[in-house]
Coordinates of C-alpha atoms in Angstrom, one line a residue:
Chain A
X14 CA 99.3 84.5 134.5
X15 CA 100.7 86.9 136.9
X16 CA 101.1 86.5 140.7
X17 CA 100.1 89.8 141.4
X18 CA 97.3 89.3 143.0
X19 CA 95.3 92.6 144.7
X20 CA 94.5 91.6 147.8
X21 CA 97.9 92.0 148.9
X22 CA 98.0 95.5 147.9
X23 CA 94.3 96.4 149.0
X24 CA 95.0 98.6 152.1
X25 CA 97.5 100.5 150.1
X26 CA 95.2 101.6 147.0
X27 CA 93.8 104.6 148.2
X28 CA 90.4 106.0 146.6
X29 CA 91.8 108.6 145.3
X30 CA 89.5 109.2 141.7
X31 CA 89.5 111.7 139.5
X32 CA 86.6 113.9 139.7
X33 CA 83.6 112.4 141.9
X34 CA 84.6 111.1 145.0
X35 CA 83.6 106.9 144.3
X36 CA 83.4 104.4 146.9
X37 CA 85.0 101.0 146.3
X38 CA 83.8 97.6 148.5
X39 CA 87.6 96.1 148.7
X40 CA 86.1 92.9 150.0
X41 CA 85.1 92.4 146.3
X42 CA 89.2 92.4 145.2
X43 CA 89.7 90.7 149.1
X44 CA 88.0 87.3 147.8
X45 CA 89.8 87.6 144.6
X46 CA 89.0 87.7 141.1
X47 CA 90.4 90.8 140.6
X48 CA 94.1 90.3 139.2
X49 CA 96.5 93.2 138.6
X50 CA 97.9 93.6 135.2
X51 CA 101.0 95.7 134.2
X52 CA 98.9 98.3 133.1
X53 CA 98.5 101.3 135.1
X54 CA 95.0 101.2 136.9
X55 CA 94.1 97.5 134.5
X56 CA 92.8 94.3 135.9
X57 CA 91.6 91.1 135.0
X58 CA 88.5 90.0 136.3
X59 CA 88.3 86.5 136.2
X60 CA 84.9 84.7 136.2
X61 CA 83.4 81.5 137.7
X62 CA 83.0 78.9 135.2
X63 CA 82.9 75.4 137.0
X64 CA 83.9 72.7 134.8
X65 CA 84.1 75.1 132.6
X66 CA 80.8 75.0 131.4
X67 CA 78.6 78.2 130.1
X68 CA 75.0 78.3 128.7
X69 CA 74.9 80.3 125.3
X70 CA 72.2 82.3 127.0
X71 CA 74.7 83.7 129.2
X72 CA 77.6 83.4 127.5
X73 CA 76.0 85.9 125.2
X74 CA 75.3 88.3 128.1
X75 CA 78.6 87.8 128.8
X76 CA 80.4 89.1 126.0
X77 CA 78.3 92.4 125.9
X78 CA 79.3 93.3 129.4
X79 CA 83.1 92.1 128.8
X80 CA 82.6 94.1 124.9
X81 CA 81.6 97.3 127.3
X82 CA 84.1 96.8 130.0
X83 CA 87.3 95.6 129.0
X84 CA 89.5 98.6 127.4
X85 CA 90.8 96.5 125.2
X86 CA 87.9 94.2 124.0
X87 CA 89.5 90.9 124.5
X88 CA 88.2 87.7 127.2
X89 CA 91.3 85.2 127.7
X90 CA 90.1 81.9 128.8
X91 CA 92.2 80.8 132.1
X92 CA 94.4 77.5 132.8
X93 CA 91.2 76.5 134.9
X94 CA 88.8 76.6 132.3
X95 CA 87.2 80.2 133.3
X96 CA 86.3 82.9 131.2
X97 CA 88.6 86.8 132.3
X98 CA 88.3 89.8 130.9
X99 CA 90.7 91.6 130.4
X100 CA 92.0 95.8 130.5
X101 CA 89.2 96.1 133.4
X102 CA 89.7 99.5 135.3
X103 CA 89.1 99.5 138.5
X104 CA 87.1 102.2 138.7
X105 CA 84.6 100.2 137.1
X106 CA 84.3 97.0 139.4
X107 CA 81.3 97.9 141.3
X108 CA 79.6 98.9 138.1
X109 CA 80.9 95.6 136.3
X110 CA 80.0 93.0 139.2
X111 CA 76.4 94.7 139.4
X112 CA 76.0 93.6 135.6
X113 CA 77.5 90.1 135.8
X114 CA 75.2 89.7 138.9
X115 CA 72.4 90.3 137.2
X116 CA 73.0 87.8 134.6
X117 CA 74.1 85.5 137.2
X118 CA 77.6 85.3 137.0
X119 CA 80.0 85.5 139.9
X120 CA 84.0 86.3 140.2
X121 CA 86.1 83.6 140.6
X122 CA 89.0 83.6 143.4
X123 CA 92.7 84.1 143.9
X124 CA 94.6 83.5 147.2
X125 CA 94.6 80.3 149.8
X126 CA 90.7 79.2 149.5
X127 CA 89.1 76.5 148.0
X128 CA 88.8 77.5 143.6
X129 CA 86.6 76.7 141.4
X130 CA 86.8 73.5 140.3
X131 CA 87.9 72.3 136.5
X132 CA 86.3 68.7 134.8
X133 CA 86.1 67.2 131.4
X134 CA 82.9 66.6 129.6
X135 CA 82.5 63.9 131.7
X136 CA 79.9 60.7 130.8
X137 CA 77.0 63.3 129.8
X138 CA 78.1 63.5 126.0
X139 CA 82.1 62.0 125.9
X140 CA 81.8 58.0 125.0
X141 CA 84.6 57.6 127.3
X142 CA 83.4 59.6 130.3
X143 CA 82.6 57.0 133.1
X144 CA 81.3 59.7 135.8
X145 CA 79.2 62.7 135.5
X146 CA 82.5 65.6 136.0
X147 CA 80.2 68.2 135.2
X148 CA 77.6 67.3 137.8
X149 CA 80.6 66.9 140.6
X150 CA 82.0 70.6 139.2
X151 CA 79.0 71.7 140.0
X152 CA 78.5 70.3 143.8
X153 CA 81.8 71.5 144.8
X154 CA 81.8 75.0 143.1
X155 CA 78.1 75.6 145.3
X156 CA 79.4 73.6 148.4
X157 CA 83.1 74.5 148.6
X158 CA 83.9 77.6 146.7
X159 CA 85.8 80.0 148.9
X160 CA 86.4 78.0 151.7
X161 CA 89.7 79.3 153.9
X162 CA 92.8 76.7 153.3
X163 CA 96.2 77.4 154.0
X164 CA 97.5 78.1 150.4
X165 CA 95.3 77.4 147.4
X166 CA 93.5 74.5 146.6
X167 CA 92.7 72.8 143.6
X168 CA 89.9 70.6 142.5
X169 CA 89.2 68.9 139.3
X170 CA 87.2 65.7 137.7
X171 CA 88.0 63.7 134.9
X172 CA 85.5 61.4 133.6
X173 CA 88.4 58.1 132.6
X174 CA 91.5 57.1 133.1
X175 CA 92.7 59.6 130.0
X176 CA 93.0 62.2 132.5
X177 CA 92.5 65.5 130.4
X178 CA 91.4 67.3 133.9
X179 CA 94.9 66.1 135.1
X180 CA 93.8 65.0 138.2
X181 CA 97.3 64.1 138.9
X182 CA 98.4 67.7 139.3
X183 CA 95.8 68.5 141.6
X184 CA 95.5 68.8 145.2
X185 CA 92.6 67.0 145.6
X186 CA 91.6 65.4 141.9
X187 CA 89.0 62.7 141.1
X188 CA 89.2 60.2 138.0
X189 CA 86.2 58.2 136.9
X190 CA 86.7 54.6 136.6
X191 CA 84.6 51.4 135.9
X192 CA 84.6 48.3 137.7
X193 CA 83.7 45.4 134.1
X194 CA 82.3 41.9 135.1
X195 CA 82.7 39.2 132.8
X196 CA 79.7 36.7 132.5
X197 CA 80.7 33.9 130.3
X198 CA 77.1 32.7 129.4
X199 CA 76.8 35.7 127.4
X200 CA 80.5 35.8 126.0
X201 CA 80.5 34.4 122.2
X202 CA 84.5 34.4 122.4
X203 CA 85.0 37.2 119.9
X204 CA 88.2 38.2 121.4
X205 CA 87.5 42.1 120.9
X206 CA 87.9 42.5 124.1
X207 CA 91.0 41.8 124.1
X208 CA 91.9 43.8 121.1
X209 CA 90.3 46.5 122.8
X210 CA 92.1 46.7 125.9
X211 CA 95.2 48.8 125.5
X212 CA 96.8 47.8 128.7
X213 CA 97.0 44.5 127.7
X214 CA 94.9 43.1 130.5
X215 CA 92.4 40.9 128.3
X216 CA 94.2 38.0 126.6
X217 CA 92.1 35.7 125.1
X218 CA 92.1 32.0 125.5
X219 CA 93.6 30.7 122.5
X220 CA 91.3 27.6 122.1
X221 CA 88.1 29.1 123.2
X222 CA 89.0 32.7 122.5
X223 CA 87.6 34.1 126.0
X224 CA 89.0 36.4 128.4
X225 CA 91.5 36.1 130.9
X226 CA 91.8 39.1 132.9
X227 CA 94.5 40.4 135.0
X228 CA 93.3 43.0 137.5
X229 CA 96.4 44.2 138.3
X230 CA 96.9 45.5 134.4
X231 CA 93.8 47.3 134.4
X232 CA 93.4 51.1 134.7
X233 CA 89.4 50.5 134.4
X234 CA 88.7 52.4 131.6
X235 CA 85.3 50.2 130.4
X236 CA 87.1 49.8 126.8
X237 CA 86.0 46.2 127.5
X238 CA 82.4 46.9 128.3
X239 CA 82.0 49.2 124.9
X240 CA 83.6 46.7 122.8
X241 CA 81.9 44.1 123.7
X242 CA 79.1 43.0 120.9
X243 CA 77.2 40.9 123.6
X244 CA 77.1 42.9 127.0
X245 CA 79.5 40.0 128.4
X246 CA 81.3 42.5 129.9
X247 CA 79.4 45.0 131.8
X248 CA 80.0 47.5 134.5
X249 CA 80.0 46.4 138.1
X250 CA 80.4 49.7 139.6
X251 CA 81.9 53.0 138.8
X252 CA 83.3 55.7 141.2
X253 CA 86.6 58.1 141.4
X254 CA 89.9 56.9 141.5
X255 CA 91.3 59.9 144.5
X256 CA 94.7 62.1 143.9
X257 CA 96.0 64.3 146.7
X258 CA 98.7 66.1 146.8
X259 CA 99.9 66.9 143.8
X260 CA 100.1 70.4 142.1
X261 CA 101.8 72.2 138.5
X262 CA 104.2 75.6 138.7
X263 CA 107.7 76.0 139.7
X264 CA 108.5 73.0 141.5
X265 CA 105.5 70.0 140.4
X266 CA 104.4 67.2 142.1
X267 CA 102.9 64.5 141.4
X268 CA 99.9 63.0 143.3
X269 CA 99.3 60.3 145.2
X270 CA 96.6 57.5 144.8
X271 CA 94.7 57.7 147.6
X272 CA 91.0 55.6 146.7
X273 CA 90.3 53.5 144.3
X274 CA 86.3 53.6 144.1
X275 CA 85.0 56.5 145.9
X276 CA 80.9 56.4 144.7
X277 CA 79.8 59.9 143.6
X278 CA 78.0 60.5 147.1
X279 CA 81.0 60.3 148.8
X280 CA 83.1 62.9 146.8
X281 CA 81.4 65.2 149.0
X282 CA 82.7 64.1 152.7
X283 CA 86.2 63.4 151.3
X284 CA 86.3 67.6 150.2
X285 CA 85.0 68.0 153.1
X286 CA 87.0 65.9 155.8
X287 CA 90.4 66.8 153.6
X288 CA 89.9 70.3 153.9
X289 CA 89.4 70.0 157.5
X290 CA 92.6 67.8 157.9
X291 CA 94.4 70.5 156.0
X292 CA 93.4 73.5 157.4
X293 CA 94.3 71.3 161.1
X294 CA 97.6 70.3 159.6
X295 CA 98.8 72.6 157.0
X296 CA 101.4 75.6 157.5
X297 CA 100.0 79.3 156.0
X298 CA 101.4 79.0 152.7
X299 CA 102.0 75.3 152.0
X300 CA 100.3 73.7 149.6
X301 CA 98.8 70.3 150.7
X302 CA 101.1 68.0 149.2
X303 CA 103.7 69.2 151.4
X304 CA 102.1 69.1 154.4
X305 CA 101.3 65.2 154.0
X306 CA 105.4 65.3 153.5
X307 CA 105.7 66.7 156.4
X308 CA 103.0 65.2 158.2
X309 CA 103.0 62.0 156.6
X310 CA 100.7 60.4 154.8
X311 CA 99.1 57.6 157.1
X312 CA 98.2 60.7 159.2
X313 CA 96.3 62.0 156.8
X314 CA 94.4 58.2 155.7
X315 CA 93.9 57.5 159.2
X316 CA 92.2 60.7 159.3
X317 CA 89.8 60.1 156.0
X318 CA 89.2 56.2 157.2
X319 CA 85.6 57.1 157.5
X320 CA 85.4 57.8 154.0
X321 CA 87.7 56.2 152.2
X322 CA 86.9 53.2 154.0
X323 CA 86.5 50.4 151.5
X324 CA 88.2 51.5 148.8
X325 CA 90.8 49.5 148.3
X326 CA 94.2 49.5 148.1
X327 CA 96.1 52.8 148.4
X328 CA 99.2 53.0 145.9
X329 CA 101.3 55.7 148.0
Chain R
X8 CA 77.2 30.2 116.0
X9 CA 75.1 29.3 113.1
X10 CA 76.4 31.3 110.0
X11 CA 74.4 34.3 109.8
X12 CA 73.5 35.4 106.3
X13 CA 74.3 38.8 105.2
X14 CA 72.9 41.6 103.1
X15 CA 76.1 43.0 101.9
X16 CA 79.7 43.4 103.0
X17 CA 81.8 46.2 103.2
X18 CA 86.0 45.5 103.0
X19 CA 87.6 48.2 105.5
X20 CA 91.2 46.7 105.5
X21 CA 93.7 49.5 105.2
X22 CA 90.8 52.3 106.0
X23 CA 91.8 54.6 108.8
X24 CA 89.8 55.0 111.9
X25 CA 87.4 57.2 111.7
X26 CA 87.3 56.6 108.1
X27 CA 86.6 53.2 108.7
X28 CA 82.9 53.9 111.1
X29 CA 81.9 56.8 108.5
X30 CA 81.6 54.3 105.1
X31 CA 79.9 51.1 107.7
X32 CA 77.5 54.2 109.0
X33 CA 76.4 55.1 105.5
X34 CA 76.0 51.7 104.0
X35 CA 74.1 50.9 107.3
X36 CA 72.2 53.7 106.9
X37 CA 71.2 52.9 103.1
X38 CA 70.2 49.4 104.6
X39 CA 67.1 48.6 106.2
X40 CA 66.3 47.9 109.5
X41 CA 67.2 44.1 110.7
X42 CA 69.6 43.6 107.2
X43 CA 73.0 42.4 108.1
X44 CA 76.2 43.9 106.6
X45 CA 79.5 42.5 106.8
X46 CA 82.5 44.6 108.1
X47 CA 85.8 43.3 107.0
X48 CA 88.2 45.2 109.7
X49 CA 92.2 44.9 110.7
X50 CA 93.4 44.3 114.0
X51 CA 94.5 46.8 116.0
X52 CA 92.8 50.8 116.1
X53 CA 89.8 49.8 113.6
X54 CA 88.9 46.5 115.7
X55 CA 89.6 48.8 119.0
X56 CA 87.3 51.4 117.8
X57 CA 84.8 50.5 115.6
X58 CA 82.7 48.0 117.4
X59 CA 82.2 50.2 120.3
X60 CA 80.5 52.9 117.7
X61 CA 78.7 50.5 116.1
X62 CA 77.5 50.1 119.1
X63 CA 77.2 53.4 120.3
X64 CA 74.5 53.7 117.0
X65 CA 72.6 51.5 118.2
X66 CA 73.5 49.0 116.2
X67 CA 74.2 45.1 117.3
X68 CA 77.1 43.2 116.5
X69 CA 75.8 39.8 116.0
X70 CA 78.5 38.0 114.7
X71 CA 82.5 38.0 115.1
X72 CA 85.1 36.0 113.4
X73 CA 88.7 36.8 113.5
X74 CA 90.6 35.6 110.3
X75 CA 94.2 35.8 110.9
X76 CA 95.4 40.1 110.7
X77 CA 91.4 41.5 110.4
X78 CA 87.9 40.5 111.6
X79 CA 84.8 39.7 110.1
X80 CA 81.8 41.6 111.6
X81 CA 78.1 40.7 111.1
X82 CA 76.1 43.7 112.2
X83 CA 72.6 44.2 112.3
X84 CA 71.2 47.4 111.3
X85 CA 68.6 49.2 113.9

């Protein structure tokens, strides 16, 4: 993936087609989605796939229009789980954003504004998904796509502590996690649980065989809860463990734990207050993670109190 | 717990995961509903994994005894 993004180099294409005289709407390549290639008059339009979900009804549509478009017949899918299609000539991106219109699919975006935002399978049809990624992806894509930040900003949901959305790279990223509550009427003292926990933070009482649980060992992943044959363990409550900060490319960063249970209905104020706390704080051109270095991080919680509330302990 | 009788048994020590689930889905499946098989599994990834398909089938586990390296399930078919 190149940098070369259009928008910089909008005012200096000129419309300057051969034969008819054609009239291009540059605020199209302005919000992005519209990425140079090295090829003379080429570009890639990326599409907006949140979560990187598609139905086969349009994914179908989809490929005809990419099949008539791209010079080249080839789609690459992106780092953030959206379809592009490639060897697009410019010409051609009023005719090409008519058709994907039509069949309901918008461009994605490039430059400092709120993407589209990437999630697992979440707990819809993964055993280990814990919160419904797909369903958040969604939320954020309708409520957030676009918005103004200082640099980009990146969103993304994983369903469990796994991590495949790599939440930990992301400048704001959300991790499902599971609360488990042990009831020992129901507990036979099968000690699966304690097989089952791979973070060691189930070992089981060697004369009656149940539980003892150490909190501070657990990344509440619910392997307890699935394990176990007699619902002894069972889910308390489940929310997002919350990442700022952090972000991949030339110099990472890692991100920093900022809540521990955030309940779905709250995912929404936290984009929403963070983005405002950015866009206050942030420099044009600095990703968010460096502003809370410069800015400091308490600045930034004292800030998001009303929503991250209590959550818990924050593991800076 | 009162030993509960079983319908047949199944030895999965020194099956791989998911190896292990297929051959207890199949004979479950060639069981009846409310028969009891016995699943002989090791410690470690089959005990980690297994149950919670079981499980996730549909199935309940209603009997566990762990016997020095593997367990002895008793699961009732749905």
């Amino acid at each position: 993936m190149t940098d070369h993004f259009i928008q910089d180099k909008t005012t200096k294409v000129t419309v300057n087609l051969e034969g008819a005289e054609q009239k291009m709407d540059f605020n199209d390549l302005k919000s992005g989605g519209f990425i140079k290639q090295r090829q003379k008059d080429l570009f890639t339009v990326r599409l907006r796939c949140p979560g990187g979900r598609l139905s086969t009804e349009k994914l179908i549509e989809i490929s005809k229009i990419a099949h008539k478009y791209s010079k080249k017949g080839v789609v690459h899918f992106s780092f953030r789980q959206s379809l592009e299609i490639l060897y697009v000539d410019y010409k051609e991106f009023n005719a090409i954003v008519a058709e994907l219109e039509k069949i309901g699919q918008k461009v994605a975006s490039c430059g400092p504004r709120v993407r589209v935002p990437t999630a697992c399978g979440g707990c819809e049809y993964n055993p280990n998904g814990l919160t419904d990624t797909q369903k958040m992806a969604e939320m954020v894509d309708k409520t957030f796509f676009g918005t103004p930040t200082p640099h980009k900003f990146k969103t993304s949901f994983s369903g469990c502590p796994i991590d495949c959305a790599r939440t930990k790279e992301m400048d704001l990223g959300f991790q499902g996690v599971v609360d488990p509550k042990w009831e020992e009427e129901a507990c036979t003292g099968c000690t699966i649980c304690a097989e089952a926990c791979k973070e060691g933070a189930i070992e089981s009482d060697p004369d009656t065989g149940k539980p003892i649980f150490d909190p501070l060992k657990c990344i509440w992943c619910g392997d307890c809860i699935r394990a176990c044959p007699t619902e002894a363990w069972r889910p308390k409550r489940y929310g997002h463990i919350v990442r700022i900060g952090g972000k991949h490319g030339r110099h990472p960063m890692e991100a920093v734990e900022v809540c521990s249970f955030l309940p779905d209905e709250k995912v929404a104020d936290a984009i929403r207050l963070t983005i405002e706390w950015y866009n206050a704080n942030g420099r044009r051109g600095e990703r968010i993670g460096n502003t809370l270095k410069r800015v400091g991080l308490d600045n930034y919680l004292k800030f998001m109190e009303p929503v991250f509330q209590n959550n818990q302990a924050v593991k800076a | 717990m009162a030993e509960t009788k079983t319908d047949a048994t199944i030895d999965l020590r020194g099956v791989m995961c998911p190896i292990n689930f297929v051959k207890t889905k199949l004979k479950l499946e060639m069981m009846s509903p409310g028969e009891v098989l016995e699943v002989i599994l090791d410690s470690g990834e089959p005990i980690q994994n297994v149950p919670k398909s079981i499980k996730e089938e549909g199935h309940r586990i209603v009997e566990v005894k762990k016997e020095g390296d593997f367990f002895r399930l008793k699961v009732e078919r749905s």
